[in-house]
Amino acid sequence: MLSIFEVLSLPARREIIERLRDGPKSVGELADELGVGQPVMSKHLRVLRDSGFVTVRADAQRRWYELRPEPLREVAEWVEPYRWMWEGRLDRLGERLDAMRDEEENR
Amino acid sequence: MLSIFEVLSLPARREIIERLRDGPKSVGELADELGVGQPVMSKHLRVLRDSGFVTVRADAQRRWYELRPEPLREVAEWVEPYRWMWEGRLDRLGERLDAMRDEEENR
DNA sequence: ACAGTATATACATTCTAGAGTATGTTAGCT
DNA sequence: AGCTAACATACTCTAGAATGTATATACTGT
C-alpha cells in the first residue's frame, strides 16, 4: 500500500482529490473530467481508497467516491512544525497576544 | 526534476528534512544519523537541492545543508483548502467573529 | 431472458527511481 | 609533493509503479 505522500506524488491523484472537494462523484464523471480511461480512473480510486483518502458508496452500478479528511489532516500536521519558517511570527506570538489584551483593557 | 510531493514521498527524505529543523548539517552527519552510505545521502541531498528544499554552503571540504521554507510552504498551501473538513468551523467562522465583536462592544 | 451500462480486476509492458559500487574532485595537513 | 578527509558523480542493476488492453462482475430496464 502506498503511503500518503506517495499517493499525493502523482498529479492525476491530486487532481482527483481537488475535484472531489465539491462533493462525491462517480468513476465515469471523474474519468471524463480528467480525460483518462475508466480502468485507469478505477485504479487511481483504488489507491486513494486503500490509503484512506476516499470512501465509496454503492448506488446500483454507480460508485460514489467521497473525500475523507484524515490523510489530508496528516499532511497538514506534518508540515505544521515548519510554518514558523515562512511566517516569522512564532517567537513573537506570545508578546503579540499580550499586546492585544493590553490594548483591549486600556480602551 | 522531481516535484515537491515526489520528493516527500520517500521517507528517508522526509527524515532528512526533519533532521535539518534544528539547523544546518553536513553530509557526513546526516549519513551517520540516518545510517546510510555517503553517496546515497549525497544523492538525496541533490534531489532536495534541485527541488528547493535545501541550500548548500561550502566550508572547506564540508558542505552545510540548510532548510528552505518555500516548498514546505507550498505543501501547507496545497492542503489549506481542505482544513475545514477536520476543523468543522469554516462555515461558522463568520458568526464567531461577529459574536466576538459584539461581546467586546457590550463589555 | 437479454442487452446495455457502470465499474473492477487480471495481465503484459514500459519506464524510472532508488541503491550499491567504484571513481573523480577539492581542500587541508604534514 | 604526497596523503587523507569530505563530498559528488558516473555506472549498473533491480524493483515496482503507471498505463493500456482485455475481460469479469453487477445492476437496470425492456
PDB file of C-alpha atoms (C1' of nucleotides) in Angstrom:
ATOM      1  CA  MET A   1       0.000   0.000   0.000  1.00  0.00           C
ATOM      2  CA  LEU A   2       1.250   3.443  -0.852  1.00  0.00           C
ATOM      3  CA  SER A   3       1.980   5.978   1.855  1.00  0.00           C
ATOM      4  CA  ILE A   4       0.150   9.271   1.985  1.00  0.00           C
ATOM      5  CA  PHE A   5       2.856  11.279   0.290  1.00  0.00           C
ATOM      6  CA  GLU A   6       3.354   8.587  -2.326  1.00  0.00           C
ATOM      7  CA  VAL A   7      -0.318   8.864  -3.144  1.00  0.00           C
ATOM      8  CA  LEU A   8      -0.058  12.626  -3.487  1.00  0.00           C
ATOM      9  CA  SER A   9       3.074  12.411  -5.601  1.00  0.00           C
ATOM     10  CA  LEU A  10       1.021  11.706  -8.716  1.00  0.00           C
ATOM     11  CA  PRO A  11      -0.559  14.860 -10.190  1.00  0.00           C
ATOM     12  CA  ALA A  12      -3.533  12.895 -11.501  1.00  0.00           C
ATOM     13  CA  ARG A  13      -4.381  11.767  -7.988  1.00  0.00           C
ATOM     14  CA  ARG A  14      -4.052  15.255  -6.533  1.00  0.00           C
ATOM     15  CA  GLU A  15      -6.359  16.390  -9.301  1.00  0.00           C
ATOM     16  CA  ILE A  16      -8.916  13.767  -8.322  1.00  0.00           C
ATOM     17  CA  ILE A  17      -8.783  14.935  -4.739  1.00  0.00           C
ATOM     18  CA  GLU A  18      -9.320  18.523  -5.819  1.00  0.00           C
ATOM     19  CA  ARG A  19     -12.314  17.565  -7.945  1.00  0.00           C
ATOM     20  CA  LEU A  20     -13.865  15.770  -5.008  1.00  0.00           C
ATOM     21  CA  ARG A  21     -13.836  18.936  -2.935  1.00  0.00           C
ATOM     22  CA  ASP A  22     -17.238  19.900  -4.304  1.00  0.00           C
ATOM     23  CA  GLY A  23     -18.767  16.615  -3.232  1.00  0.00           C
ATOM     24  CA  PRO A  24     -18.952  12.950  -4.236  1.00  0.00           C
ATOM     25  CA  LYS A  25     -18.526  11.933  -7.845  1.00  0.00           C
ATOM     26  CA  SER A  26     -18.791   8.718  -9.834  1.00  0.00           C
ATOM     27  CA  VAL A  27     -15.969   6.945 -11.625  1.00  0.00           C
ATOM     28  CA  GLY A  28     -17.306   7.923 -15.019  1.00  0.00           C
ATOM     29  CA  GLU A  29     -17.578  11.600 -14.148  1.00  0.00           C
ATOM     30  CA  LEU A  30     -14.027  11.728 -12.874  1.00  0.00           C
ATOM     31  CA  ALA A  31     -12.677   9.805 -15.861  1.00  0.00           C
ATOM     32  CA  ASP A  32     -14.364  12.242 -18.225  1.00  0.00           C
ATOM     33  CA  GLU A  33     -13.222  15.329 -16.343  1.00  0.00           C
ATOM     34  CA  LEU A  34      -9.600  14.217 -16.254  1.00  0.00           C
ATOM     35  CA  GLY A  35      -9.648  12.736 -19.738  1.00  0.00           C
ATOM     36  CA  VAL A  36      -8.438   9.279 -18.807  1.00  0.00           C
ATOM     37  CA  GLY A  37      -9.766   5.798 -19.403  1.00  0.00           C
ATOM     38  CA  GLN A  38     -12.164   4.185 -16.965  1.00  0.00           C
ATOM     39  CA  PRO A  39      -9.808   1.404 -15.832  1.00  0.00           C
ATOM     40  CA  VAL A  40      -7.114   3.947 -15.090  1.00  0.00           C
ATOM     41  CA  MET A  41      -9.503   6.004 -13.018  1.00  0.00           C
ATOM     42  CA  SER A  42     -10.737   2.926 -11.178  1.00  0.00           C
ATOM     43  CA  LYS A  43      -7.176   2.087 -10.265  1.00  0.00           C
ATOM     44  CA  HIS A  44      -6.396   5.572  -9.036  1.00  0.00           C
ATOM     45  CA  LEU A  45      -9.510   5.481  -6.906  1.00  0.00           C
ATOM     46  CA  ARG A  46      -8.494   2.102  -5.582  1.00  0.00           C
ATOM     47  CA  VAL A  47      -5.221   3.570  -4.406  1.00  0.00           C
ATOM     48  CA  LEU A  48      -6.990   6.557  -2.886  1.00  0.00           C
ATOM     49  CA  ARG A  49      -9.355   4.215  -1.115  1.00  0.00           C
ATOM     50  CA  ASP A  50      -6.657   1.937   0.275  1.00  0.00           C
ATOM     51  CA  SER A  51      -4.806   4.917   1.650  1.00  0.00           C
ATOM     52  CA  GLY A  52      -7.900   6.407   3.241  1.00  0.00           C
ATOM     53  CA  PHE A  53      -8.348   9.461   1.041  1.00  0.00           C
ATOM     54  CA  VAL A  54     -11.807   8.445  -0.132  1.00  0.00           C
ATOM     55  CA  THR A  55     -14.744   6.238   0.708  1.00  0.00           C
ATOM     56  CA  VAL A  56     -17.158   4.591  -1.683  1.00  0.00           C
ATOM     57  CA  ARG A  57     -20.909   4.373  -1.602  1.00  0.00           C
ATOM     58  CA  ALA A  58     -22.591   1.942  -3.972  1.00  0.00           C
ATOM     59  CA  ASP A  59     -25.708   3.061  -5.815  1.00  0.00           C
ATOM     60  CA  ALA A  60     -26.849   0.486  -8.390  1.00  0.00           C
ATOM     61  CA  GLN A  61     -23.987   0.228 -10.883  1.00  0.00           C
ATOM     62  CA  ARG A  62     -22.596   3.557  -9.830  1.00  0.00           C
ATOM     63  CA  ARG A  63     -19.955   4.087  -7.179  1.00  0.00           C
ATOM     64  CA  TRP A  64     -19.883   7.473  -5.489  1.00  0.00           C
ATOM     65  CA  TYR A  65     -16.473   8.419  -4.227  1.00  0.00           C
ATOM     66  CA  GLU A  66     -16.260  10.890  -1.383  1.00  0.00           C
ATOM     67  CA  LEU A  67     -13.327  12.655   0.185  1.00  0.00           C
ATOM     68  CA  ARG A  68     -12.133  11.808   3.695  1.00  0.00           C
ATOM     69  CA  PRO A  69     -10.301  14.298   5.920  1.00  0.00           C
ATOM     70  CA  GLU A  70      -7.853  12.074   7.793  1.00  0.00           C
ATOM     71  CA  PRO A  71      -4.928  11.770   5.364  1.00  0.00           C
ATOM     72  CA  LEU A  72      -5.152  15.428   4.424  1.00  0.00           C
ATOM     73  CA  ARG A  73      -5.077  16.302   8.060  1.00  0.00           C
ATOM     74  CA  GLU A  74      -1.916  14.236   8.454  1.00  0.00           C
ATOM     75  CA  VAL A  75      -0.276  16.217   5.700  1.00  0.00           C
ATOM     76  CA  ALA A  76      -1.259  19.449   7.392  1.00  0.00           C
ATOM     77  CA  GLU A  77       0.121  18.205  10.676  1.00  0.00           C
ATOM     78  CA  TRP A  78       3.360  17.055   9.126  1.00  0.00           C
ATOM     79  CA  VAL A  79       4.054  20.459   7.654  1.00  0.00           C
ATOM     80  CA  GLU A  80       2.915  22.418  10.695  1.00  0.00           C
ATOM     81  CA  PRO A  81       6.262  22.400  12.588  1.00  0.00           C
ATOM     82  CA  TYR A  82       7.821  24.286   9.680  1.00  0.00           C
ATOM     83  CA  ARG A  83       5.282  27.068   9.493  1.00  0.00           C
ATOM     84  CA  TRP A  84       7.376  29.464  11.558  1.00  0.00           C
ATOM     85  CA  MET A  85       9.934  29.389   8.737  1.00  0.00           C
ATOM     86  CA  TRP A  86       7.786  31.451   6.394  1.00  0.00           C
ATOM     87  CA  GLU A  87       5.616  33.130   8.990  1.00  0.00           C
ATOM     88  CA  GLY A  88       8.328  34.658  11.122  1.00  0.00           C
ATOM     89  CA  ARG A  89       5.911  35.212  13.967  1.00  0.00           C
ATOM     90  CA  LEU A  90       6.144  32.212  16.212  1.00  0.00           C
ATOM     91  CA  ASP A  91       8.746  33.653  18.558  1.00  0.00           C
ATOM     92  CA  ARG A  92       6.762  36.870  18.829  1.00  0.00           C
ATOM     93  CA  LEU A  93       3.322  35.330  19.049  1.00  0.00           C
ATOM     94  CA  GLY A  94       3.222  35.399  22.824  1.00  0.00           C
ATOM     95  CA  GLU A  95       4.004  39.078  23.151  1.00  0.00           C
ATOM     96  CA  ARG A  96       1.595  39.917  20.333  1.00  0.00           C
ATOM     97  CA  LEU A  97      -1.229  38.253  22.223  1.00  0.00           C
ATOM     98  CA  ASP A  98      -0.216  40.117  25.379  1.00  0.00           C
ATOM     99  CA  ALA A  99      -0.194  43.401  23.497  1.00  0.00           C
ATOM    100  CA  MET A 100      -3.656  42.761  22.075  1.00  0.00           C
ATOM    101  CA  ARG A 101      -5.021  42.028  25.516  1.00  0.00           C
ATOM    102  CA  ASP A 102      -3.460  45.196  26.928  1.00  0.00           C
ATOM    103  CA  GLU A 103      -4.900  47.344  24.155  1.00  0.00           C
ATOM    104  CA  GLU A 104      -8.292  45.919  24.889  1.00  0.00           C
ATOM    105  CA  GLU A 105      -8.083  46.575  28.627  1.00  0.00           C
ATOM    106  CA  ASN A 106      -6.891  50.165  28.201  1.00  0.00           C
ATOM    107  CA  ARG A 107      -9.639  51.107  25.844  1.00  0.00           C
TER     108      ARG A 107
ATOM    109  CA  MET B   1      13.426  17.047 -11.611  1.00  0.00           C
ATOM    110  CA  LEU B   2      11.064  15.647  -9.039  1.00  0.00           C
ATOM    111  CA  SER B   3       8.019  17.563  -7.936  1.00  0.00           C
ATOM    112  CA  ILE B   4       7.554  18.608  -4.341  1.00  0.00           C
ATOM    113  CA  PHE B   5       5.297  15.712  -3.392  1.00  0.00           C
ATOM    114  CA  GLU B   6       7.506  13.252  -5.204  1.00  0.00           C
ATOM    115  CA  VAL B   7      10.394  14.448  -3.108  1.00  0.00           C
ATOM    116  CA  LEU B   8       8.403  13.998   0.076  1.00  0.00           C
ATOM    117  CA  SER B   9       7.169  10.575  -0.954  1.00  0.00           C
ATOM    118  CA  LEU B  10      10.405   8.965   0.199  1.00  0.00           C
ATOM    119  CA  PRO B  11      10.580   8.506   3.996  1.00  0.00           C
ATOM    120  CA  ALA B  12      14.345   8.932   4.004  1.00  0.00           C
ATOM    121  CA  ARG B  13      13.974  12.386   2.502  1.00  0.00           C
ATOM    122  CA  ARG B  14      11.293  13.453   4.935  1.00  0.00           C
ATOM    123  CA  GLU B  15      13.605  12.258   7.681  1.00  0.00           C
ATOM    124  CA  ILE B  16      16.414  14.428   6.334  1.00  0.00           C
ATOM    125  CA  ILE B  17      14.121  17.430   6.307  1.00  0.00           C
ATOM    126  CA  GLU B  18      13.113  16.772   9.890  1.00  0.00           C
ATOM    127  CA  ARG B  19      16.740  16.491  10.986  1.00  0.00           C
ATOM    128  CA  LEU B  20      17.506  19.817   9.377  1.00  0.00           C
ATOM    129  CA  ARG B  21      14.909  21.564  11.500  1.00  0.00           C
ATOM    130  CA  ASP B  22      17.494  22.154  14.240  1.00  0.00           C
ATOM    131  CA  GLY B  23      19.842  23.870  11.831  1.00  0.00           C
ATOM    132  CA  PRO B  24      22.338  23.120   9.045  1.00  0.00           C
ATOM    133  CA  LYS B  25      24.149  19.808   8.960  1.00  0.00           C
ATOM    134  CA  SER B  26      26.914  18.248   6.887  1.00  0.00           C
ATOM    135  CA  VAL B  27      26.561  15.277   4.575  1.00  0.00           C
ATOM    136  CA  GLY B  28      28.535  13.041   6.923  1.00  0.00           C
ATOM    137  CA  GLU B  29      26.430  13.910   9.934  1.00  0.00           C
ATOM    138  CA  LEU B  30      23.213  13.174   8.101  1.00  0.00           C
ATOM    139  CA  ALA B  31      24.544   9.935   6.646  1.00  0.00           C
ATOM    140  CA  ASP B  32      25.550   8.762  10.120  1.00  0.00           C
ATOM    141  CA  GLU B  33      22.282   9.777  11.736  1.00  0.00           C
ATOM    142  CA  LEU B  34      20.174   8.001   9.129  1.00  0.00           C
ATOM    143  CA  GLY B  35      22.519   5.042   8.818  1.00  0.00           C
ATOM    144  CA  VAL B  36      23.015   5.219   5.071  1.00  0.00           C
ATOM    145  CA  GLY B  37      26.068   5.425   2.865  1.00  0.00           C
ATOM    146  CA  GLN B  38      27.557   8.757   1.920  1.00  0.00           C
ATOM    147  CA  PRO B  39      26.786   8.520  -1.807  1.00  0.00           C
ATOM    148  CA  VAL B  40      23.178   7.738  -1.054  1.00  0.00           C
ATOM    149  CA  MET B  41      22.943  10.745   1.226  1.00  0.00           C
ATOM    150  CA  SER B  42      24.622  12.957  -1.345  1.00  0.00           C
ATOM    151  CA  LYS B  43      22.062  11.908  -3.903  1.00  0.00           C
ATOM    152  CA  HIS B  44      19.139  12.562  -1.593  1.00  0.00           C
ATOM    153  CA  LEU B  45      20.521  15.987  -0.844  1.00  0.00           C
ATOM    154  CA  ARG B  46      20.974  16.611  -4.533  1.00  0.00           C
ATOM    155  CA  VAL B  47      17.297  15.918  -5.063  1.00  0.00           C
ATOM    156  CA  LEU B  48      16.355  18.123  -2.128  1.00  0.00           C
ATOM    157  CA  ARG B  49      18.534  20.867  -3.541  1.00  0.00           C
ATOM    158  CA  ASP B  50      17.145  20.671  -7.064  1.00  0.00           C
ATOM    159  CA  SER B  51      13.625  20.886  -5.737  1.00  0.00           C
ATOM    160  CA  GLY B  52      14.398  23.844  -3.491  1.00  0.00           C
ATOM    161  CA  PHE B  53      14.099  22.188  -0.106  1.00  0.00           C
ATOM    162  CA  VAL B  54      17.671  22.966   0.901  1.00  0.00           C
ATOM    163  CA  THR B  55      20.608  25.207   0.108  1.00  0.00           C
ATOM    164  CA  VAL B  56      24.296  24.397   0.435  1.00  0.00           C
ATOM    165  CA  ARG B  57      27.116  26.399   1.935  1.00  0.00           C
ATOM    166  CA  ALA B  58      30.671  25.233   1.225  1.00  0.00           C
ATOM    167  CA  ASP B  59      33.186  25.246   4.085  1.00  0.00           C
ATOM    168  CA  ALA B  60      36.476  23.630   3.071  1.00  0.00           C
ATOM    169  CA  GLN B  61      35.603  20.030   2.209  1.00  0.00           C
ATOM    170  CA  ARG B  62      32.387  20.196   4.184  1.00  0.00           C
ATOM    171  CA  ARG B  63      29.022  21.131   2.751  1.00  0.00           C
ATOM    172  CA  TRP B  64      26.455  22.519   5.159  1.00  0.00           C
ATOM    173  CA  TYR B  65      22.910  21.863   4.079  1.00  0.00           C
ATOM    174  CA  GLU B  66      20.197  24.178   5.330  1.00  0.00           C
ATOM    175  CA  LEU B  67      16.437  24.010   5.088  1.00  0.00           C
ATOM    176  CA  ARG B  68      14.460  26.416   2.887  1.00  0.00           C
ATOM    177  CA  PRO B  69      10.836  27.341   3.606  1.00  0.00           C
ATOM    178  CA  GLU B  70       9.394  27.681   0.102  1.00  0.00           C
ATOM    179  CA  PRO B  71       8.485  24.101  -0.829  1.00  0.00           C
ATOM    180  CA  LEU B  72       7.157  23.388   2.638  1.00  0.00           C
ATOM    181  CA  ARG B  73       5.024  26.458   2.369  1.00  0.00           C
ATOM    182  CA  GLU B  74       3.626  25.168  -0.907  1.00  0.00           C
ATOM    183  CA  VAL B  75       2.622  21.947   0.789  1.00  0.00           C
ATOM    184  CA  ALA B  76       0.889  23.895   3.529  1.00  0.00           C
ATOM    185  CA  GLU B  77      -0.933  25.991   0.962  1.00  0.00           C
ATOM    186  CA  TRP B  78      -1.987  22.982  -1.047  1.00  0.00           C
ATOM    187  CA  VAL B  79      -3.609  21.348   1.937  1.00  0.00           C
ATOM    188  CA  GLU B  80      -5.159  24.524   3.298  1.00  0.00           C
ATOM    189  CA  PRO B  81      -8.423  24.384   1.301  1.00  0.00           C
ATOM    190  CA  TYR B  82      -9.244  21.083   2.983  1.00  0.00           C
ATOM    191  CA  ARG B  83      -8.741  22.238   6.551  1.00  0.00           C
ATOM    192  CA  TRP B  84     -12.439  22.887   7.107  1.00  0.00           C
ATOM    193  CA  MET B  85     -13.002  19.156   6.683  1.00  0.00           C
ATOM    194  CA  TRP B  86     -11.441  18.277  10.019  1.00  0.00           C
ATOM    195  CA  GLU B  87     -11.919  21.617  11.711  1.00  0.00           C
ATOM    196  CA  GLY B  88     -15.637  21.992  11.201  1.00  0.00           C
ATOM    197  CA  ARG B  89     -15.513  25.705  11.818  1.00  0.00           C
ATOM    198  CA  LEU B  90     -15.258  27.382   8.454  1.00  0.00           C
ATOM    199  CA  ASP B  91     -18.969  27.808   7.927  1.00  0.00           C
ATOM    200  CA  ARG B  92     -19.325  29.215  11.433  1.00  0.00           C
ATOM    201  CA  LEU B  93     -16.223  31.378  11.372  1.00  0.00           C
ATOM    202  CA  GLY B  94     -18.110  34.466  10.253  1.00  0.00           C
ATOM    203  CA  GLU B  95     -20.671  34.363  13.024  1.00  0.00           C
ATOM    204  CA  ARG B  96     -17.993  33.572  15.580  1.00  0.00           C
ATOM    205  CA  LEU B  97     -16.122  36.725  14.612  1.00  0.00           C
ATOM    206  CA  ASP B  98     -19.352  38.691  14.831  1.00  0.00           C
ATOM    207  CA  ALA B  99     -20.084  37.260  18.264  1.00  0.00           C
ATOM    208  CA  MET B 100     -16.618  38.174  19.485  1.00  0.00           C
ATOM    209  CA  ARG B 101     -17.037  41.741  18.260  1.00  0.00           C
ATOM    210  CA  ASP B 102     -20.434  42.029  19.957  1.00  0.00           C
ATOM    211  CA  GLU B 103     -19.086  40.750  23.252  1.00  0.00           C
ATOM    212  CA  GLU B 104     -16.364  43.311  23.073  1.00  0.00           C
ATOM    213  CA  GLU B 105     -18.750  46.201  22.387  1.00  0.00           C
ATOM    214  CA  ASN B 106     -21.145  45.252  25.168  1.00  0.00           C
ATOM    215  CA  ARG B 107     -18.452  44.983  27.783  1.00  0.00           C
TER     216      ARG B 107
ATOM    217  C1'  DA C   1     -34.024 -13.704 -20.584  1.00  0.00           C
ATOM    218  C1'  DC C   2     -31.382 -10.184 -22.937  1.00  0.00           C
ATOM    219  C1'  DA C   3     -28.957  -6.056 -23.928  1.00  0.00           C
ATOM    220  C1'  DG C   4     -26.682  -2.205 -22.210  1.00  0.00           C
ATOM    221  C1'  DT C   5     -24.383   0.457 -18.570  1.00  0.00           C
ATOM    222  C1'  DA C   6     -21.014   1.196 -14.888  1.00  0.00           C
ATOM    223  C1'  DT C   7     -17.210  -0.412 -12.608  1.00  0.00           C
ATOM    224  C1'  DA C   8     -13.433  -3.592 -11.085  1.00  0.00           C
ATOM    225  C1'  DT C   9      -9.611  -6.501 -11.985  1.00  0.00           C
ATOM    226  C1'  DA C  10      -6.080  -9.503 -14.369  1.00  0.00           C
ATOM    227  C1'  DC C  11      -2.338  -9.391 -17.457  1.00  0.00           C
ATOM    228  C1'  DA C  12       1.566  -7.762 -20.007  1.00  0.00           C
ATOM    229  C1'  DT C  13       4.556  -3.907 -20.870  1.00  0.00           C
ATOM    230  C1'  DT C  14       7.209   0.201 -20.216  1.00  0.00           C
ATOM    231  C1'  DC C  15       9.706   3.299 -17.557  1.00  0.00           C
ATOM    232  C1'  DT C  16      12.056   5.358 -13.862  1.00  0.00           C
ATOM    233  C1'  DA C  17      13.509   5.993  -9.134  1.00  0.00           C
ATOM    234  C1'  DG C  18      16.420   4.065  -5.639  1.00  0.00           C
ATOM    235  C1'  DA C  19      20.560   1.531  -4.078  1.00  0.00           C
ATOM    236  C1'  DG C  20      25.310  -0.101  -4.339  1.00  0.00           C
ATOM    237  C1'  DT C  21      29.929   0.195  -6.113  1.00  0.00           C
ATOM    238  C1'  DA C  22      33.584   2.462  -7.940  1.00  0.00           C
ATOM    239  C1'  DT C  23      35.776   6.581  -9.131  1.00  0.00           C
ATOM    240  C1'  DG C  24      36.507  11.623  -9.600  1.00  0.00           C
ATOM    241  C1'  DT C  25      37.364  16.130  -7.247  1.00  0.00           C
ATOM    242  C1'  DT C  26      38.647  19.519  -3.990  1.00  0.00           C
ATOM    243  C1'  DA C  27      40.678  21.054   0.297  1.00  0.00           C
ATOM    244  C1'  DG C  28      43.617  20.632   4.333  1.00  0.00           C
ATOM    245  C1'  DC C  29      47.622  18.613   6.612  1.00  0.00           C
ATOM    246  C1'  DT C  30      52.421  17.018   7.398  1.00  0.00           C
TER     247       DT C  30
ATOM    248  C1'  DA D   1      54.578  16.627  -3.074  1.00  0.00           C
ATOM    249  C1'  DG D   2      52.013  13.009  -1.042  1.00  0.00           C
ATOM    250  C1'  DC D   3      48.209  11.582   1.939  1.00  0.00           C
ATOM    251  C1'  DT D   4      43.783  11.774   3.866  1.00  0.00           C
ATOM    252  C1'  DA D   5      39.119  13.580   4.514  1.00  0.00           C
ATOM    253  C1'  DA D   6      34.636  15.037   2.703  1.00  0.00           C
ATOM    254  C1'  DC D   7      31.787  15.039  -0.843  1.00  0.00           C
ATOM    255  C1'  DA D   8      29.919  14.473  -5.735  1.00  0.00           C
ATOM    256  C1'  DT D   9      29.033  11.835  -9.702  1.00  0.00           C
ATOM    257  C1'  DA D  10      29.015   8.047 -13.272  1.00  0.00           C
ATOM    258  C1'  DC D  11      27.535   3.483 -13.954  1.00  0.00           C
ATOM    259  C1'  DT D  12      24.922  -0.700 -13.398  1.00  0.00           C
ATOM    260  C1'  DC D  13      21.133  -3.255 -11.669  1.00  0.00           C
ATOM    261  C1'  DT D  14      16.661  -4.134  -9.811  1.00  0.00           C
ATOM    262  C1'  DA D  15      12.031  -3.493  -8.114  1.00  0.00           C
ATOM    263  C1'  DG D  16       7.825  -1.527  -8.507  1.00  0.00           C
ATOM    264  C1'  DA D  17       4.516   1.885 -10.194  1.00  0.00           C
ATOM    265  C1'  DA D  18       1.766   3.553 -14.078  1.00  0.00           C
ATOM    266  C1'  DT D  19      -0.558   2.557 -18.346  1.00  0.00           C
ATOM    267  C1'  DG D  20      -3.282   0.159 -21.914  1.00  0.00           C
ATOM    268  C1'  DT D  21      -5.956  -3.782 -23.307  1.00  0.00           C
ATOM    269  C1'  DA D  22      -8.937  -7.242 -22.482  1.00  0.00           C
ATOM    270  C1'  DT D  23     -12.093  -9.459 -19.552  1.00  0.00           C
ATOM    271  C1'  DA D  24     -15.067 -10.278 -15.499  1.00  0.00           C
ATOM    272  C1'  DT D  25     -18.887  -8.737 -12.459  1.00  0.00           C
ATOM    273  C1'  DA D  26     -23.084  -6.495 -11.049  1.00  0.00           C
ATOM    274  C1'  DC D  27     -27.148  -3.994 -11.810  1.00  0.00           C
ATOM    275  C1'  DT D  28     -31.069  -1.837 -14.696  1.00  0.00           C
ATOM    276  C1'  DG D  29     -34.651  -1.736 -17.968  1.00  0.00           C
ATOM    277  C1'  DT D  30     -37.379  -3.927 -21.544  1.00  0.00           C
TER     278       DT D  30
END
